[in-house]
Coordinates of C-alpha atoms in Angstrom, one line a residue:
X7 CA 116.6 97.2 113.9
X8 CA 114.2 94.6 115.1
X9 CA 112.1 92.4 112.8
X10 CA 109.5 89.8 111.6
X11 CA 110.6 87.7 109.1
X12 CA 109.0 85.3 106.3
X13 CA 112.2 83.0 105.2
X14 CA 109.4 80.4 103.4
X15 CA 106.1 80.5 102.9
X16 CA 103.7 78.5 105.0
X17 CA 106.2 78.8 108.1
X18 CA 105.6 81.5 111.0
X19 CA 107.3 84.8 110.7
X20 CA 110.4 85.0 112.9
X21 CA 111.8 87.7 115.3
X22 CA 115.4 88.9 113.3
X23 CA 117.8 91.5 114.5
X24 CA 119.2 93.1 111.4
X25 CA 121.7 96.1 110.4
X26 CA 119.9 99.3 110.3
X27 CA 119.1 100.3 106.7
X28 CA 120.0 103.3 105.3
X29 CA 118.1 105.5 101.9
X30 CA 119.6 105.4 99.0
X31 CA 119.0 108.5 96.6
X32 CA 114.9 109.5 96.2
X33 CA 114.5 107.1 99.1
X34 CA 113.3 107.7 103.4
X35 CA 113.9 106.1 106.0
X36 CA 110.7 105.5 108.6
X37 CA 110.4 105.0 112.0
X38 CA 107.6 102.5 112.3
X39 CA 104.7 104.0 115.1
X40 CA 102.3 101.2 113.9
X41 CA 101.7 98.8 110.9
X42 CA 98.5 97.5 110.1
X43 CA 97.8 93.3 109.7
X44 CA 96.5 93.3 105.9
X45 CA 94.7 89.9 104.2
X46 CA 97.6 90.6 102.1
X47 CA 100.1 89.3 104.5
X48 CA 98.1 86.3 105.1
X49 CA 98.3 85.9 101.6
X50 CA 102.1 86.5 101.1
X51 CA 102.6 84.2 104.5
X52 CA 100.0 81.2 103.2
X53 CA 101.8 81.3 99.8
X54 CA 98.9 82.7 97.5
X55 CA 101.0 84.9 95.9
X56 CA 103.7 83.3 94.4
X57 CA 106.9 85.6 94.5
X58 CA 107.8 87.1 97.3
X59 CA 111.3 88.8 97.4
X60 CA 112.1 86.1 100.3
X61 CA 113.1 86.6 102.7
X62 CA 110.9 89.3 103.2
X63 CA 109.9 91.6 106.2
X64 CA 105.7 92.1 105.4
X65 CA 103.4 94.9 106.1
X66 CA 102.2 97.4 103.6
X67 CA 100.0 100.0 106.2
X68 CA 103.0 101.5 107.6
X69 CA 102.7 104.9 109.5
X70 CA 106.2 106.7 111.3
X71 CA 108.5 109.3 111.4
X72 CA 111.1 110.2 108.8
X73 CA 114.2 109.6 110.3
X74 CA 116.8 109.7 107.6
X75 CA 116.8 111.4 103.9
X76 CA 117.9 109.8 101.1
X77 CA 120.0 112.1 98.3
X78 CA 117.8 114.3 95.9
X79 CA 114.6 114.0 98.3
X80 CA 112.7 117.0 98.8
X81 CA 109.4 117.8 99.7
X82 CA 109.7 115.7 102.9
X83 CA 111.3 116.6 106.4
X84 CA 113.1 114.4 109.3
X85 CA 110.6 114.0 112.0
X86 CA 107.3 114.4 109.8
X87 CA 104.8 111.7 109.6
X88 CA 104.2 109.5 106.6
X89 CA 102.4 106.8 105.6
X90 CA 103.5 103.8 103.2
X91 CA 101.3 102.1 101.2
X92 CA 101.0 98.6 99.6
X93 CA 102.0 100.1 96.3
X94 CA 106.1 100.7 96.6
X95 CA 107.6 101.9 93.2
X96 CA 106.5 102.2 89.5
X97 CA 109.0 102.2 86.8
X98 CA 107.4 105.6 85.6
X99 CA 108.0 104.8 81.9
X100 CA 105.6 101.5 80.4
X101 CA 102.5 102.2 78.5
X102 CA 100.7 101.9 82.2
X103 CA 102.4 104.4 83.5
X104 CA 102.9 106.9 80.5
X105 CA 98.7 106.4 80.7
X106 CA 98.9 107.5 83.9
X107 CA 97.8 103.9 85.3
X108 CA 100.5 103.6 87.8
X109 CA 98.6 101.1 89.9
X110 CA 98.7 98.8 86.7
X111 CA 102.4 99.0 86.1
X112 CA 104.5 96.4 84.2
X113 CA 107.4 96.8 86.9
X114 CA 106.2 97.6 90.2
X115 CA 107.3 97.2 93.7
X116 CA 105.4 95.9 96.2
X117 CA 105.7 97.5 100.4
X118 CA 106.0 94.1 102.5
X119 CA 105.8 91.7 99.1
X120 CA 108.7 92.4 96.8
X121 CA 110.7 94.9 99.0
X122 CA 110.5 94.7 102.8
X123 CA 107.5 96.2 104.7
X124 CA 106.7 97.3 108.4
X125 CA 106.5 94.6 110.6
X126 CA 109.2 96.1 111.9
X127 CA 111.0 99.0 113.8
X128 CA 111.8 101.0 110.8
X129 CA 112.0 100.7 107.1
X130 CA 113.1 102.4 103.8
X131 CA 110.5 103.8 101.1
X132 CA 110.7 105.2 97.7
X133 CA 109.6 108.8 99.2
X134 CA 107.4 109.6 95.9
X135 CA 105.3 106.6 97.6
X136 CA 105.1 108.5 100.9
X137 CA 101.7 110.4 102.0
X138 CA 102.2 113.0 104.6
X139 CA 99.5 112.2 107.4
X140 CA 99.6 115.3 109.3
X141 CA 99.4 115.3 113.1
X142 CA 95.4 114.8 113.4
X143 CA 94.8 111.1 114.9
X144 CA 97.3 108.3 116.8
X145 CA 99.5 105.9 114.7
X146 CA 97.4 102.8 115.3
X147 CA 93.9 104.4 114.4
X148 CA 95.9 105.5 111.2
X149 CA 97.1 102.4 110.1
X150 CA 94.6 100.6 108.4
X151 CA 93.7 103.4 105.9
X152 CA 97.1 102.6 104.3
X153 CA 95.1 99.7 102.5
X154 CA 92.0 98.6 104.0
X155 CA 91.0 102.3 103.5
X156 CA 93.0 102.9 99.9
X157 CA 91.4 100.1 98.5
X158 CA 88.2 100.6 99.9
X159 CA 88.2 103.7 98.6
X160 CA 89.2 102.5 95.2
X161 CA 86.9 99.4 94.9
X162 CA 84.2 102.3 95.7
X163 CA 84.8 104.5 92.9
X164 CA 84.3 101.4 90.9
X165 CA 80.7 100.4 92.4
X166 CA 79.2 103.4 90.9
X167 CA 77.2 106.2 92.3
X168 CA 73.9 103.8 93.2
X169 CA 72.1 104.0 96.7
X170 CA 72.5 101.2 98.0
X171 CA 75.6 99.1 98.3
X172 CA 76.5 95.1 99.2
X173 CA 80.0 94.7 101.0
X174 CA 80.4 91.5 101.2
X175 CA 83.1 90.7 103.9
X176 CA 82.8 92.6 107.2
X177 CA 86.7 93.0 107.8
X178 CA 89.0 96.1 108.1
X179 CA 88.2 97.9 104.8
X180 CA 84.5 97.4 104.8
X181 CA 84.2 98.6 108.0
X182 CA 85.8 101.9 107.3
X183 CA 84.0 101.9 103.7
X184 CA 80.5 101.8 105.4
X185 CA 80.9 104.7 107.1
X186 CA 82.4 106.3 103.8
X187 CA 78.7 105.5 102.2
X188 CA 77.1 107.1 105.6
X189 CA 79.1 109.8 105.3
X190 CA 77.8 110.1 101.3
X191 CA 74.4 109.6 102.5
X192 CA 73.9 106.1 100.8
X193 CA 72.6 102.6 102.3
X194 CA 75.1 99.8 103.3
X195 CA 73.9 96.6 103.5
X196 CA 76.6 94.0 105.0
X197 CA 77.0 90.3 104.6
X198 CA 78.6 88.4 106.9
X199 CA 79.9 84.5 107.2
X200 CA 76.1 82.9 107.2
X201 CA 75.8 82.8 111.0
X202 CA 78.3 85.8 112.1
X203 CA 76.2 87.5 114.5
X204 CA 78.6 88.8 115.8
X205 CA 80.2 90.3 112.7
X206 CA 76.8 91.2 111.8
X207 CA 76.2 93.3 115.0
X208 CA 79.1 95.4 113.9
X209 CA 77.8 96.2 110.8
X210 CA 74.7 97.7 112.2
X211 CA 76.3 99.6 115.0
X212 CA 78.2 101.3 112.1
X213 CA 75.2 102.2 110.1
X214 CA 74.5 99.4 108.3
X215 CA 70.5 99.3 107.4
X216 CA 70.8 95.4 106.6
X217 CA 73.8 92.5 108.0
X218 CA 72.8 88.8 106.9
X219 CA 74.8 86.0 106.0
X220 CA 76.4 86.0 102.6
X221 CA 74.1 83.1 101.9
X222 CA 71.3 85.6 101.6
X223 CA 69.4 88.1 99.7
X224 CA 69.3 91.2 100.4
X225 CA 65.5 92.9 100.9
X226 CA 66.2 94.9 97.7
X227 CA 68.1 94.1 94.9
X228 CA 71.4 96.5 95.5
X229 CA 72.9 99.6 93.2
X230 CA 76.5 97.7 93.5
X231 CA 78.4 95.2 95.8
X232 CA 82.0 95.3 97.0
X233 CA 83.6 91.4 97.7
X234 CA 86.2 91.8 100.3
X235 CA 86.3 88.2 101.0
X236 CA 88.7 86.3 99.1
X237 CA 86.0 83.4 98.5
X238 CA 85.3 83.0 94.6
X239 CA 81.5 81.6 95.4
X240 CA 80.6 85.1 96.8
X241 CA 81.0 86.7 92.8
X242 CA 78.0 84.8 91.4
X243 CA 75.9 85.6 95.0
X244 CA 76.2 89.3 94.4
X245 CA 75.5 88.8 90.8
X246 CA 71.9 87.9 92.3
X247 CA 71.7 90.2 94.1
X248 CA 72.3 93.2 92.0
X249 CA 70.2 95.1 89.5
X250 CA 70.3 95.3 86.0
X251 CA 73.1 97.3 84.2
X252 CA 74.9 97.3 87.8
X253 CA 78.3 96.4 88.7
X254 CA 80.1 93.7 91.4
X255 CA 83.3 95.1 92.3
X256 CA 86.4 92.2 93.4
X257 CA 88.5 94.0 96.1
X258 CA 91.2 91.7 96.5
X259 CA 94.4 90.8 95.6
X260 CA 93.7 86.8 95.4
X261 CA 90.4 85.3 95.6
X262 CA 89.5 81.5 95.5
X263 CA 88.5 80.2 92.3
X264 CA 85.4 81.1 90.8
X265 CA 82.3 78.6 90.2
X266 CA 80.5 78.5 87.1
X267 CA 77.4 80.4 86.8
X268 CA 74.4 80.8 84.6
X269 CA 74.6 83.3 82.3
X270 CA 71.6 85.0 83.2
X271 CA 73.0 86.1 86.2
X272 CA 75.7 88.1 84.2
X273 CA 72.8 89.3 81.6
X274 CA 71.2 92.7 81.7
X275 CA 74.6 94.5 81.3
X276 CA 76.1 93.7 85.1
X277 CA 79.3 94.0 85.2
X278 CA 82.1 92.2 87.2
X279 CA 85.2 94.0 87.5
X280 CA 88.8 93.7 89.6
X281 CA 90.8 96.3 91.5
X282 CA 94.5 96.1 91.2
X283 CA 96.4 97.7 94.3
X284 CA 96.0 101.3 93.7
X285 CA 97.8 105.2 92.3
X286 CA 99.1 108.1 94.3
X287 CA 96.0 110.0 93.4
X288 CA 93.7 107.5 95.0
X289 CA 96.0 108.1 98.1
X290 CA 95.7 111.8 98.7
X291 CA 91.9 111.5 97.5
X292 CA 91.0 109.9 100.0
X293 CA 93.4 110.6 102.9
X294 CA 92.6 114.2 102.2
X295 CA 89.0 113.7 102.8
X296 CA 89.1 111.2 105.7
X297 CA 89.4 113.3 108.7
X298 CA 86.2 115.3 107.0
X299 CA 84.3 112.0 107.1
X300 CA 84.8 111.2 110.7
X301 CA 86.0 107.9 109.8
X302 CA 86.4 106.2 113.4
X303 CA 88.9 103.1 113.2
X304 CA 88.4 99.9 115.0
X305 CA 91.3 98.5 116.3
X306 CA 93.3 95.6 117.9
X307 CA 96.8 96.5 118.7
X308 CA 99.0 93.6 119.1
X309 CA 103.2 93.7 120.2
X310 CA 105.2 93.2 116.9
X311 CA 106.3 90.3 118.6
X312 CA 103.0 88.7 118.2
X313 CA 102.9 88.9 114.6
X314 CA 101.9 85.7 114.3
X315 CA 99.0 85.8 116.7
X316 CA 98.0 88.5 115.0
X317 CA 97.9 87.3 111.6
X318 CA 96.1 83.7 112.4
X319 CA 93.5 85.7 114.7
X320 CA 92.3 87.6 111.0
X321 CA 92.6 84.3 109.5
X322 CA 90.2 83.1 111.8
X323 CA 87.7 86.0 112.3
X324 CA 88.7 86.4 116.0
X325 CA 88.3 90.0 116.1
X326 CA 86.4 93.3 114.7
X327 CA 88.0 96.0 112.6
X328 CA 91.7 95.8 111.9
X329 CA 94.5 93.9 113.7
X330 CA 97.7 96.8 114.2
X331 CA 101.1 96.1 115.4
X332 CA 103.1 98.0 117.8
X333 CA 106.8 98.2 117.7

């Protein structure tokens, strides 16, 4: 099998042949159609997060082919189509887990962080952490709902049920959430870099009914805002820019610190509150009800070669949608 690599952090991936892997028992192995480029691999590659299981193969928004069963799996076939998720393995016995908050667990594994992901020709998987995808789409338009749609969908089940909705960050998960919030007839307003016409164009061509800079205000105090940006400062903007007894919703995995704020801000019973990766459930929720949605994905396939290019491109905003690479 063919390969990118992170051997240390802050150094670009490199191109590795390795032995082919084989499952062990209650595993698959997956022949990779297409991996999506996650923030989170910027953040494993930039050294945000501080463990990696190095040297480490990244990716976590992995769709393939079954090509090899491990013992004891059933319930999944050689040749079907799976998708592999940023969330790897749960022990299945802490308190998390015996509360049924598997995305929380004390023990987890982590697809392209602490066991190696799909930038890369195939890969193994704990199958219970495989979602059968069906036939309905291509590979690359499938890829970014591994996480940018997952945890879209999750940090929207925190926002609440309000009209109208902030995402702050016009990237690869907000751009498949807004048309989630078309799709549930509610209003998206988008905020962009201050100055990202560009960015901001997007947003309305996909419905929204306001794109501004994140230095803004909105023309009506929102129902609920979604940060997708990993940029601490943007916490006490939404703040202002919610209602009372409403609720900002931090999306990622690492964010920059926080600045202080005025508590006044905070007062009225808003709420700030993190997501933390996400549980099997969340998975077939919304997988199940995508293709029902319509949910169009904007992509920019890249070589798995070109890994690299790929991942300094979303560091710098060079493109719309999701970045996807292509074995």
């Amino acid at each position: 099998m063919f390969a990118m690599q992170l051997s240390k952090p802050h150094t670009p991936l490199e191109w590795v042949e390795l032995p082919d892997p084989h499952p062990g028992p209650g595993q698959i192995r997956v022949k990779v159609g297409a991996c999506g480029v996650c923030r989170t691999d910027l953040h494993v590659v930039d050294g945000d997060l501080t463990h990696p299981a190095l040297p480490i193969i990244p990716g976590h928004e992995i769709v393939g082919r079954i090509d090899e069963l491990g013992e004891g799996v059933t319930g999944l076939s050689i040749g079907q189509r799976v998708g592999i998720p940023w969330l790897g393995h749960t022990c299945g016995h802490c308190l998390y887990c015996d509360e049924g908050k598997e995305n929380l667990c004390d023990h987890p594994l982590f697809t392209g962080y602490t066991r190696n992901g799909g930038y890369a020709t195939m890969t193994v998987a704990d199958a219970r952490y495989a979602f059968p995808l069906g036939e309905e789409g291509d590979d690359v338009s499938l890829a970014p709902l591994l996480c940018a749609g997952l945890i879209g969908w999750r940090s929207l089940s925190h926002a609440g049920d309000g009209k109208k909705i902030g995402l702050y960050g016009f990237g690869a998960a907000a751009h498949i959430i807004a048309q989630v919030l078309r799709w549930q007839g509610r209003e998206v307003y988008a905020f962009t870099t201050p100055g990202d016409t560009e960015k901001q164009a997007f947003a309305r061509s996909l419905g929204a009914v306001w794109a501004g800079g994140s230095d803004e205000m909105p023309p009506d105090l929102l129902d609920g805002a979604i940060i997708f940006a990993a940029v601490g400062a943007l916490v006490p903007a939404a703040l202002k820019a919610i209602r009372k007894g409403c609720r900002v919703v931090c999306a990622g995995i690492h964010m920059s610190e926080i600045p202080a704020f005025s508590y006044d801000i905070l007062w009225e019973e808003r709420e700030i509150v993190s997501i933390a990766n996400l549980t099997r459930q969340d998975g077939l929720d919304f997988l199940s009800l995508a293709p029902k949605m319509g949910i169009t994905t904007t992509t920019k396939p890249y070589p798995l070669r070109k890994a690299n290019e790929a991942l300094d491109d979303l560091r710098h905003g060079r493109f719309d949608g999701a970045a996807v690479l292509v074995p």
